[in-house]
Coordinates of C-alpha atoms (C1' of nucleotides) in Angstrom, one line a residue:
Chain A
X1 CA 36.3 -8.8 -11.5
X2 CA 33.5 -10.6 -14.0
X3 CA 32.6 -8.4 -16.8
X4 CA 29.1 -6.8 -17.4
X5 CA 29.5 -7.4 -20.9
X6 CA 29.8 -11.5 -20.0
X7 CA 27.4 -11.0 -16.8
X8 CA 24.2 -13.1 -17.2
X9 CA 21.9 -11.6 -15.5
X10 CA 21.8 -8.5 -17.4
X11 CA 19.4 -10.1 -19.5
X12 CA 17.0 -10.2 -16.9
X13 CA 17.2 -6.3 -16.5
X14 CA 17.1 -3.0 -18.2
X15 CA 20.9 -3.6 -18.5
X16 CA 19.8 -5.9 -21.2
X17 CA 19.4 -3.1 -23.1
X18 CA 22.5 -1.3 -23.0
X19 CA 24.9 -1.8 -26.2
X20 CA 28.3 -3.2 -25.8
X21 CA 29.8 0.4 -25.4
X22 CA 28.0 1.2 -23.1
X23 CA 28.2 -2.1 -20.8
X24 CA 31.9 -1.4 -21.5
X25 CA 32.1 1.5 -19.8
X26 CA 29.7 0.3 -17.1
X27 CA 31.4 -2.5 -16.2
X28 CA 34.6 -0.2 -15.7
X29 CA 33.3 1.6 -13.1
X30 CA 31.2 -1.0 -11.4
X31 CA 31.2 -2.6 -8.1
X32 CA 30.6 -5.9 -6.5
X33 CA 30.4 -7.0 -2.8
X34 CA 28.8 -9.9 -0.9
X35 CA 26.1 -9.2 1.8
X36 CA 26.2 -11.7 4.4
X37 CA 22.5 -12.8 5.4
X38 CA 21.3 -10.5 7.7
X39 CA 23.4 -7.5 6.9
X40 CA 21.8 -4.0 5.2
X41 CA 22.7 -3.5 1.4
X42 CA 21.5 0.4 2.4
X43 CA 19.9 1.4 4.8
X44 CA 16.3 3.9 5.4
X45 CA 18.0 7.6 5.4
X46 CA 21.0 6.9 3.4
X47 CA 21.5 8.1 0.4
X48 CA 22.7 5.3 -2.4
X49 CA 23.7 7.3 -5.6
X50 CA 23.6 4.3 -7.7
X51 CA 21.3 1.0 -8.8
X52 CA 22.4 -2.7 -7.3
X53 CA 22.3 -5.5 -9.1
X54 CA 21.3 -8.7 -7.9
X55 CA 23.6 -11.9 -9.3
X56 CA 22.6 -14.2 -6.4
X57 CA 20.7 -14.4 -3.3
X58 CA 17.3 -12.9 -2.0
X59 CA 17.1 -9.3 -0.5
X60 CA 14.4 -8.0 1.4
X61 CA 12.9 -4.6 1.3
X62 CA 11.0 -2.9 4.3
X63 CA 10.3 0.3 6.0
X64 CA 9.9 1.3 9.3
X65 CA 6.5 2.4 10.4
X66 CA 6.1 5.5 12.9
X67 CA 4.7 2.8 15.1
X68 CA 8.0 1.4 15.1
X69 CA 6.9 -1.8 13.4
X70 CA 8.4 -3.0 10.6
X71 CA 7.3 -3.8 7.2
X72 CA 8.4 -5.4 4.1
X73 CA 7.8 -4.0 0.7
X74 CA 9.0 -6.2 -1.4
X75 CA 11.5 -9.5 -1.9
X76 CA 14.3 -8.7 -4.5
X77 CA 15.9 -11.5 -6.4
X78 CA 18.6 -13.2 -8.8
X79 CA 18.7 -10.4 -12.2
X80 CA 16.8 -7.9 -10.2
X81 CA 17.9 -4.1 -10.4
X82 CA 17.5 -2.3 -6.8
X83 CA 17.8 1.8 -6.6
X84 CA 16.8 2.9 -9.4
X85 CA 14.7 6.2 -7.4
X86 CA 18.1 7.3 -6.7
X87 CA 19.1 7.9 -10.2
X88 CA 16.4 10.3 -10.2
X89 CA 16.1 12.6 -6.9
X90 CA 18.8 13.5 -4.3
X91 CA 16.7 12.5 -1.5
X92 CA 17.6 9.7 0.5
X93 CA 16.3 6.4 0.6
X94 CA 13.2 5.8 2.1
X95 CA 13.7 2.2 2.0
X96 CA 16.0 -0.4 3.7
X97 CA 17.4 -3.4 1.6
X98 CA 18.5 -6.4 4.2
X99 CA 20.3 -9.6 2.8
X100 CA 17.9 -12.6 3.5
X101 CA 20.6 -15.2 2.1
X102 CA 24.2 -13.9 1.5
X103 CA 24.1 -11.5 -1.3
X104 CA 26.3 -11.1 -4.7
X105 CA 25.6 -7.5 -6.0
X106 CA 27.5 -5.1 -8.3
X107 CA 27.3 -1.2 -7.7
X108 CA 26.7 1.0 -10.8
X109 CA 27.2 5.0 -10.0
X110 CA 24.4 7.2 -10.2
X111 CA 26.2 9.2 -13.0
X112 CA 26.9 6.4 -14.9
X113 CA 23.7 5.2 -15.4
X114 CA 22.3 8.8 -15.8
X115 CA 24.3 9.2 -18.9
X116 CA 23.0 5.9 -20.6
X117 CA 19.5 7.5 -20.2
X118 CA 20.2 10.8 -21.8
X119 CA 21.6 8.6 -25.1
X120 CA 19.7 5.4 -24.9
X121 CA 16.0 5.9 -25.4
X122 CA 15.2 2.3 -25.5
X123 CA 17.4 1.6 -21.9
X124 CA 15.2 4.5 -20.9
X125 CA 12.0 3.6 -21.8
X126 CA 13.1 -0.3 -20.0
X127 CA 13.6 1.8 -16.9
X128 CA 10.4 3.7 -17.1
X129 CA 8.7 0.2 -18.0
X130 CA 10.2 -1.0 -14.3
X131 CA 8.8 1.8 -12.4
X132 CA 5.8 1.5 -14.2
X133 CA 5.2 -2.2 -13.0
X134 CA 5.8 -1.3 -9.4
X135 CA 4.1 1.2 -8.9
X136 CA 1.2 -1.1 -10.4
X137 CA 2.2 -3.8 -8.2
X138 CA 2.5 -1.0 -5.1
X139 CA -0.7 0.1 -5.5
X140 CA -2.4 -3.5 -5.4
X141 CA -0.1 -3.5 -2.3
X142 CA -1.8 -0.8 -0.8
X143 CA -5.8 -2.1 -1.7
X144 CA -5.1 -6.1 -0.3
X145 CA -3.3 -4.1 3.2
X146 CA -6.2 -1.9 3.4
X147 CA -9.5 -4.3 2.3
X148 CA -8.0 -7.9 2.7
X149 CA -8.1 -9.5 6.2
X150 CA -4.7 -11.0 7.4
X151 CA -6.1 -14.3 6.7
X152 CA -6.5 -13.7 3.2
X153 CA -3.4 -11.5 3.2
X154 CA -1.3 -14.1 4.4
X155 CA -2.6 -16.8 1.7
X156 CA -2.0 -14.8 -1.0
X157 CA 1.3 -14.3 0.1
X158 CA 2.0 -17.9 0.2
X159 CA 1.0 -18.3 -3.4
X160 CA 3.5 -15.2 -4.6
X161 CA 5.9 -16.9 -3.0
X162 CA 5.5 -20.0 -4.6
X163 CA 5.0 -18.4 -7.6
X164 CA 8.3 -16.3 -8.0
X165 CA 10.9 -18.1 -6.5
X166 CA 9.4 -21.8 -7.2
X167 CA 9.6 -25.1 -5.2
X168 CA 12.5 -27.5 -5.2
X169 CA 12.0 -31.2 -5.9
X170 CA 9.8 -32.3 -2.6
X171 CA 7.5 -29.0 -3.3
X172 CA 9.4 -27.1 -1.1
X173 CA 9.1 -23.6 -1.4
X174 CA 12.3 -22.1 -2.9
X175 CA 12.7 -19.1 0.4
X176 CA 12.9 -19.7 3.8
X177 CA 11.9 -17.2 6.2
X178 CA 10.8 -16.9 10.2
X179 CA 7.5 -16.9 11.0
X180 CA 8.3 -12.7 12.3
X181 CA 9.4 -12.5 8.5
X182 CA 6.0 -13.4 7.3
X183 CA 4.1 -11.6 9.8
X184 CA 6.4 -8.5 8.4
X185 CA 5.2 -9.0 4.8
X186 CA 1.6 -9.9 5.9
X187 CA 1.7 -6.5 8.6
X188 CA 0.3 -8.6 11.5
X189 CA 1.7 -9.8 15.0
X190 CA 3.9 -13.1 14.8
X191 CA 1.6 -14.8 17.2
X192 CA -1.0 -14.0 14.6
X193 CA 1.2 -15.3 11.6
X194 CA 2.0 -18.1 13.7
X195 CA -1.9 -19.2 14.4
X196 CA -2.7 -19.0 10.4
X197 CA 0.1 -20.9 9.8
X198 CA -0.8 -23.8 11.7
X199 CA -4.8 -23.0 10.8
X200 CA -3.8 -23.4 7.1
X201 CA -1.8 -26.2 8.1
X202 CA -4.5 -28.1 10.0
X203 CA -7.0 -27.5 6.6
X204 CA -4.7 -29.4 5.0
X205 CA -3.7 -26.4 2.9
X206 CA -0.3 -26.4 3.3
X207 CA 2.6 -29.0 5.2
X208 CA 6.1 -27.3 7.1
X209 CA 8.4 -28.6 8.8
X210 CA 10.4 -25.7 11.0
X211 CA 11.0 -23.0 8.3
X212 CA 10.1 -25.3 4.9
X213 CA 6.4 -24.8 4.0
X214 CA 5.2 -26.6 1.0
X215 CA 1.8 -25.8 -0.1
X216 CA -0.7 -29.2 -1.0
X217 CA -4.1 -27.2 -2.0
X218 CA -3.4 -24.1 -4.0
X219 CA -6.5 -23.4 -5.0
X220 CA -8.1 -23.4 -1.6
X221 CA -5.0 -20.7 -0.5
X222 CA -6.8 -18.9 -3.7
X223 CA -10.4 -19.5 -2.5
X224 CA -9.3 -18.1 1.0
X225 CA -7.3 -14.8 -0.3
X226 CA -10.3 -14.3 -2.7
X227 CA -12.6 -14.2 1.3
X228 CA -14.3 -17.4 0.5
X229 CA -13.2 -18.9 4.0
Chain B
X1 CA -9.7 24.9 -28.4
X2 CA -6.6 26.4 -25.9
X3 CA -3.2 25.8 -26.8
X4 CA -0.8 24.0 -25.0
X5 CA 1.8 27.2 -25.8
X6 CA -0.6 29.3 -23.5
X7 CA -1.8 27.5 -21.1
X8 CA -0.4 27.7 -17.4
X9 CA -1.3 24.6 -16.4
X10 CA 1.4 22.8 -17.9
X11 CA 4.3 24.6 -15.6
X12 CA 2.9 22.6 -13.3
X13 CA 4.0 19.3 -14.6
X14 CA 6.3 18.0 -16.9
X15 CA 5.1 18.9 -19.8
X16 CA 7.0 22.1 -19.1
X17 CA 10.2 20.7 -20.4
X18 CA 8.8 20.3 -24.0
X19 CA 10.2 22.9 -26.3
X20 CA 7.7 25.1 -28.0
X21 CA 7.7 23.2 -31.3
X22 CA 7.0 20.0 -29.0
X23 CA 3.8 21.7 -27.7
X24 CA 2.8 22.7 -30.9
X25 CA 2.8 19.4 -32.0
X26 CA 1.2 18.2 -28.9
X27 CA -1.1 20.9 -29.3
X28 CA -2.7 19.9 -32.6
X29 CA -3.2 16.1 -31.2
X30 CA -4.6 17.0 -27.9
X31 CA -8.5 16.6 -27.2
X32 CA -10.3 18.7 -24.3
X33 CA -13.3 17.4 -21.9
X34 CA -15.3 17.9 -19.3
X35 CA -16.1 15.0 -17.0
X36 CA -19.0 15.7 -14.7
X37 CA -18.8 15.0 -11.4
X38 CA -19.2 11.5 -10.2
X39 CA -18.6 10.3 -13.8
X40 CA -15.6 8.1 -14.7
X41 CA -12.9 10.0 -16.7
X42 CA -11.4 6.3 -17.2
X43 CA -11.9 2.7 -15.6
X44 CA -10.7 -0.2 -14.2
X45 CA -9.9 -2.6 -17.2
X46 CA -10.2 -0.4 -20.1
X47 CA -6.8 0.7 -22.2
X48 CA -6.4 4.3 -22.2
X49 CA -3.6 5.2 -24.5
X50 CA -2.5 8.4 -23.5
X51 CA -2.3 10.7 -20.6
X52 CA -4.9 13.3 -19.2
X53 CA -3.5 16.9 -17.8
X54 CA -6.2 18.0 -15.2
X55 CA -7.1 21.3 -16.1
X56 CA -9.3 22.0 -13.6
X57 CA -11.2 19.3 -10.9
X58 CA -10.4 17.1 -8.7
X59 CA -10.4 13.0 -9.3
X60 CA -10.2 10.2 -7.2
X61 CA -8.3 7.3 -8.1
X62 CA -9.4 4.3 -6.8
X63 CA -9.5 0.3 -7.4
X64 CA -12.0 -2.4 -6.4
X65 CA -10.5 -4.9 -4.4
X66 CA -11.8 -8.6 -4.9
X67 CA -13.1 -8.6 -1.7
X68 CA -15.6 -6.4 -3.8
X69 CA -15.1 -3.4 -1.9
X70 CA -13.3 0.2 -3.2
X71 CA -10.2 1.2 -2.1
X72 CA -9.1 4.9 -3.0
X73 CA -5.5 5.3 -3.7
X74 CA -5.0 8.4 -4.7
X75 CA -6.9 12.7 -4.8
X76 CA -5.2 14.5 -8.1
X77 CA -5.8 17.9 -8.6
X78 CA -5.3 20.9 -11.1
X79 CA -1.9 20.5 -12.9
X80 CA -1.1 17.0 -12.3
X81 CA -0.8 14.3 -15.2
X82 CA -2.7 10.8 -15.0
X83 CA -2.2 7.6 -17.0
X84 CA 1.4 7.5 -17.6
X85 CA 1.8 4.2 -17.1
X86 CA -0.3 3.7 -20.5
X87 CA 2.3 5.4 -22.3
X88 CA 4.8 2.1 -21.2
X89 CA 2.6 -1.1 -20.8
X90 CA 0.0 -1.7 -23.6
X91 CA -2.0 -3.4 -20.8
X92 CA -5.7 -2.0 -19.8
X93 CA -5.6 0.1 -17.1
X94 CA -5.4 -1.0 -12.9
X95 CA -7.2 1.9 -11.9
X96 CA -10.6 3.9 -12.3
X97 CA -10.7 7.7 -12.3
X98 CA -13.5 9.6 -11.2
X99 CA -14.4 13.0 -11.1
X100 CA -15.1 14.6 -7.6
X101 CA -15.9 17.7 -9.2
X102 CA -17.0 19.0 -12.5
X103 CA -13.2 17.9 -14.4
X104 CA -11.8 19.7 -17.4
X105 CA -9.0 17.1 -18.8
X106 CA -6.7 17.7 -22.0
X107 CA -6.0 13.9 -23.3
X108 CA -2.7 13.6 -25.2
X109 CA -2.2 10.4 -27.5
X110 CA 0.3 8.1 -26.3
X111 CA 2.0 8.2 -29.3
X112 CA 3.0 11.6 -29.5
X113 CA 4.1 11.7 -26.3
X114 CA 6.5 8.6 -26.3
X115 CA 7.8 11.1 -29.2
X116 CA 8.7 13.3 -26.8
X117 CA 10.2 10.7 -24.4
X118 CA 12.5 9.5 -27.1
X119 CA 13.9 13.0 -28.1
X120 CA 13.7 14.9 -25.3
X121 CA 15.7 13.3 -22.1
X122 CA 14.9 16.1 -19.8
X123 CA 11.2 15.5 -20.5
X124 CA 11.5 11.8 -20.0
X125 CA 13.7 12.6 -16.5
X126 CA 11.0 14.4 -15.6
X127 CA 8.5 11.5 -16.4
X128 CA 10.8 9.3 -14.5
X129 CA 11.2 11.7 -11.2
X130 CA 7.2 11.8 -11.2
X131 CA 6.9 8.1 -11.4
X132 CA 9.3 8.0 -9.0
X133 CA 7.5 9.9 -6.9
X134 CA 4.7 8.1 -6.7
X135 CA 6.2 5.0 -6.0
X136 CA 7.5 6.1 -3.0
X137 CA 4.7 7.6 -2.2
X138 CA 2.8 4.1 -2.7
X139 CA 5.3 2.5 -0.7
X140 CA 4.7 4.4 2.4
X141 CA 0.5 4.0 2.0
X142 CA 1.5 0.5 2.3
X143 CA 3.4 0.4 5.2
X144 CA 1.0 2.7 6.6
X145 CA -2.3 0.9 5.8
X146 CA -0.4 -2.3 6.7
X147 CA 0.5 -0.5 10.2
X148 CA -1.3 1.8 11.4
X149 CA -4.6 1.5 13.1
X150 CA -7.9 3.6 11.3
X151 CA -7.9 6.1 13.8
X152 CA -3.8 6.9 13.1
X153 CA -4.5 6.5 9.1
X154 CA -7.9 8.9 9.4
X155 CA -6.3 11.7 11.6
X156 CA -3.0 11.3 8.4
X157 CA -5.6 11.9 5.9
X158 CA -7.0 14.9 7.4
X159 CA -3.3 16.6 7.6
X160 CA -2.8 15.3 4.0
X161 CA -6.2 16.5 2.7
X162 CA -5.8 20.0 4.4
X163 CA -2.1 20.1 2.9
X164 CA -2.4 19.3 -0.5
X165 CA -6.4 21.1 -1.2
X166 CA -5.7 24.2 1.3
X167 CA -8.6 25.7 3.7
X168 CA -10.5 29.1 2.6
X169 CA -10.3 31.8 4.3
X170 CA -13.0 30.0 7.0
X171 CA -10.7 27.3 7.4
X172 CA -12.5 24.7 5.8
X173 CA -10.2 22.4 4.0
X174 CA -10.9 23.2 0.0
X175 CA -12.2 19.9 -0.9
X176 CA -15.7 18.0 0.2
X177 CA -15.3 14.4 0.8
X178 CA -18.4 12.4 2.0
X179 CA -18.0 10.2 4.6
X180 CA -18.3 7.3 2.2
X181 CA -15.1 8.9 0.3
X182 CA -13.7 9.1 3.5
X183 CA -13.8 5.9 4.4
X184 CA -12.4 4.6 1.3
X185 CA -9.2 6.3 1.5
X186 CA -8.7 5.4 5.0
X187 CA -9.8 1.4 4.2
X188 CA -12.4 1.6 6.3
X189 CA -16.5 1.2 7.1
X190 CA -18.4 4.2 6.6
X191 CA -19.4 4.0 10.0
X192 CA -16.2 3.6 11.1
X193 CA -15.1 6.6 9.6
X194 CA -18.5 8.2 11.1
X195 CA -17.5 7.5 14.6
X196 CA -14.0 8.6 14.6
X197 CA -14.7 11.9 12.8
X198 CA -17.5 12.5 15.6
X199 CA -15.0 11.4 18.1
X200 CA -12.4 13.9 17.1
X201 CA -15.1 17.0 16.8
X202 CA -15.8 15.7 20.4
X203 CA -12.3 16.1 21.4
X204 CA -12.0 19.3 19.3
X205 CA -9.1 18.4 17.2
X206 CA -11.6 19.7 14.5
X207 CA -15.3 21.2 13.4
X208 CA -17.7 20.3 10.8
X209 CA -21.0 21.0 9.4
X210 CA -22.0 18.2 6.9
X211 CA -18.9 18.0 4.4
X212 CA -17.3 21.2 5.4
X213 CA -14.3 20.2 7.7
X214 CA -12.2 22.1 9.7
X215 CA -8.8 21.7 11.2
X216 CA -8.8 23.2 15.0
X217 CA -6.1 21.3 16.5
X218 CA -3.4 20.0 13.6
X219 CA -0.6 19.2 16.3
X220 CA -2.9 16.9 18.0
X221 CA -4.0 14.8 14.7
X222 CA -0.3 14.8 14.2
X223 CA -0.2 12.3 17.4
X224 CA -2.7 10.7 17.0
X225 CA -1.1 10.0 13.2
X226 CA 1.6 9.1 14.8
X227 CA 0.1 6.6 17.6
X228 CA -0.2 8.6 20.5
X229 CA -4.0 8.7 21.9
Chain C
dC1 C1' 27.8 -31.8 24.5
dT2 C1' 25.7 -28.3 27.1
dT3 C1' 23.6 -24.1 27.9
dA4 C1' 21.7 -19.7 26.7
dA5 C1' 19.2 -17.4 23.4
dA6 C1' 16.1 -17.2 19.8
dA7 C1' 12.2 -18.9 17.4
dT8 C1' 7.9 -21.3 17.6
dA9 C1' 3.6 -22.4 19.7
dT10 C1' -0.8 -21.8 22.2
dG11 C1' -4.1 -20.1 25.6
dA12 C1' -6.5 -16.1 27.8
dT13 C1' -7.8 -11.7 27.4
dA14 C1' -8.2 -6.9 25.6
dT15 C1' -8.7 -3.9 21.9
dT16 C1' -10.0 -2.7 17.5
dT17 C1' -13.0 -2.8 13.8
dA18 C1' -17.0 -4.6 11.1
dT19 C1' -21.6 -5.6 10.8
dC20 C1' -26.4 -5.1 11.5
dA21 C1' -30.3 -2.5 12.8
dG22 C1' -32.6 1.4 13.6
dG23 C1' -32.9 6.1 13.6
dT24 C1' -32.4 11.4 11.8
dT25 C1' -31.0 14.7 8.6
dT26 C1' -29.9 16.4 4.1
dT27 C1' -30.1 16.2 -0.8
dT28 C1' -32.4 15.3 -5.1
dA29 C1' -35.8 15.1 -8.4
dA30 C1' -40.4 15.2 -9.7
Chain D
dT1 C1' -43.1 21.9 -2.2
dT2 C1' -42.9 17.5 -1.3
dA3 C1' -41.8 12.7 -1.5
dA4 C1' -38.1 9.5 -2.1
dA5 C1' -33.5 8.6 -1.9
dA6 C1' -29.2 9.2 -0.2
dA7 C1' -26.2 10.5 3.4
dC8 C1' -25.3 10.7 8.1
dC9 C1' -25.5 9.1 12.8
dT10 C1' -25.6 5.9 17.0
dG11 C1' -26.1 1.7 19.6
dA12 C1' -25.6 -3.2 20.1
dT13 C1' -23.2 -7.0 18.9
dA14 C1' -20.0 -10.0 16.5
dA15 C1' -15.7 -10.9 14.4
dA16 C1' -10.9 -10.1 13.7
dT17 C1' -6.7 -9.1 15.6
dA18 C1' -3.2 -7.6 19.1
dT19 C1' -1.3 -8.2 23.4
dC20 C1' 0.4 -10.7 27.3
dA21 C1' 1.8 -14.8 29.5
dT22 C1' 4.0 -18.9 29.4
dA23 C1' 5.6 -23.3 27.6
dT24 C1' 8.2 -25.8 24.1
dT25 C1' 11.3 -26.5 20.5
dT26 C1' 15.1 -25.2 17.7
dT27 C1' 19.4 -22.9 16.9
dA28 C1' 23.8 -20.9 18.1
dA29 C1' 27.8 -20.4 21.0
dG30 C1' 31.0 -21.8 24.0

DNA sequence: CTTAAAATATGATATTTATCAGGTTTTTAA
DNA sequence: TTAAAAACCTGATAAATATCATATTTTAAG
């Protein structure tokens, strides 16, 4: 098994600030597995006792609502770190992680990781930093669900998607998901992700073919998740 | 001014895990005020640099939304700590706080406190279980603002209100919102929120007289929380 | 290659919610 | 105490969104 201490994508992560010691004995007692697309990395009600993370594919987080519907929190990537709330209580997870491409992750134990934060103020202070930032982003979450209309919800979505996992070479958008995945992140019916798609795509805001969407006007997507529409 | 030493408030919160030579130091550093009510104790875009301890109040936390409308995200009350996310990012802050109620608020620098964080761990766990706490907490607003319909998310703030304030010995939940407040919590229009608080007086699932609310039927909010009306 | 299943699409309709408009009551301040 | 302002309330209507029904296309499996 690839080491920690030669592993990449550390630097995109709190791990980044672990000393060599330390990534020693982390990378002793790691784990890696694949997560075919599809499959749960954990699951809502399970308890995790340790942080993924991410060295390839997407992963999609999303909770079940007591109306049975389901929605998604947040898209994980490449270098990000997934579990950290579980370092810190016993509860179980109130989150489900699902593989949207196949998945490379390592496992770090709870207790592991623990120990680097009673010694390493500055891998500390990283991790704070992280929950910091989404809880920021969380609670942005929670005013565009509650004051945005799906319209605008669903533009702005386009545009973070562009925006953190890029286009390829025809514009492409780097993430292909189902129209029920975007009506998921949007929290709307599919029919009704369906119609804005094809509404954006008949303003000329955006082309797709099937599941590859490449957006043509940006800044009206902007002007239309701002409520200018 | 009060020392931190003495005062009970800080059991409450994290600051309980600083040793007494800690809270002397912090002691000496903090500054006491009194926000009025309807005043700003902090806003949207301004760097705060340091965390508040409530003393006494209650404060809304709440953000505008570009749509130019005001979404509350959060009620804090006696004992709790606000603005740790200054002590991480240097960025201004996301949020506005304002007083619901005349506020007293003890304002630690950031610097002393990120003293703390980097000598104390069981301090800084505690820092990271709160923040952790919230972002779950977050999490599930989203999913249910994103989900639920106003009537589910207004009967869940009534439960939520009446849990965390309390009722006197009348019943009447311990805090007065306006219907206005109301409606910003739930991501509503005022006279949305209007209607469906006359509706549930009409089905008796609760009494009021101007701002003073009472639960009479919690079991049946709980459904209708939970989709069932 | 063929067929069944899943995903996408679109129309019709029902439901939810916002908006506008006009009241009444309560609170605030002079 | 009284006038003005703010908060509250209700009805009518419009807009947004969900739901249901059904058709088409795409994908997956045999």
């Amino acid at each position: 098994m690839s080491k920690c201490q030669q592993c990449i994508i550390r630097q995109f992560n709190s791990l980044k600030h672990l000393s060599k010691e330390e990534l020693v004995r982390v990378s002793a007692c790691k784990t890696s597995k694949i997560v075919k697309k599809g499959e749960y990395l954990f699951e809502e009600g399970t308890r995790i006792n340790g942080i993924f993370c991410i060295k390839d594919g997407i992963c999609k987080v999303s909770k079940m609502s007591e109306n049975g519907r389901n929605q998604t929190i947040n898209l994980i990537k490449k270098g990000d770190l997934i579990g950290e709330r579980s370092l810190i209580s016993d509860e179980p997870s109130n989150l489900n992680a699902i593989a949207l491409n196949d998945l490379e992750v390592c496992f770090i134990p709870k207790e592991e990781i623990i120990r680097d934060l009673k010694s390493n103020p500055t891998f500390t202070m990283s991790v704070l930093n992280d929950l910091a930032k989404s809880l920021k982003n969380s609670d942005n979450f929670v005013v565009d669900m509650a004051q945005k209309t799906v319209k605008q919800r669903l533009a702005e979505t386009l545009i973070k998607l562009e925006d953190k996992f890029g286009t390829n070479d025809a514009g492409i958008i780097n993430l292909q998901l189902s129209r029920d995945d975007f009506a998921n992140i949007v929290g709307t019916a599919t029919e009704s992700a369906i119609r804005l798609l094809s509404e954006f795509k008949k303003k000329e805001l955006l082309e797709f073919k099937g599941k590859e969407i490449k957006i043509l006007n940006p800044k009206g997507l902007e002007k239309i998740a701002q409520g200018f529409s």
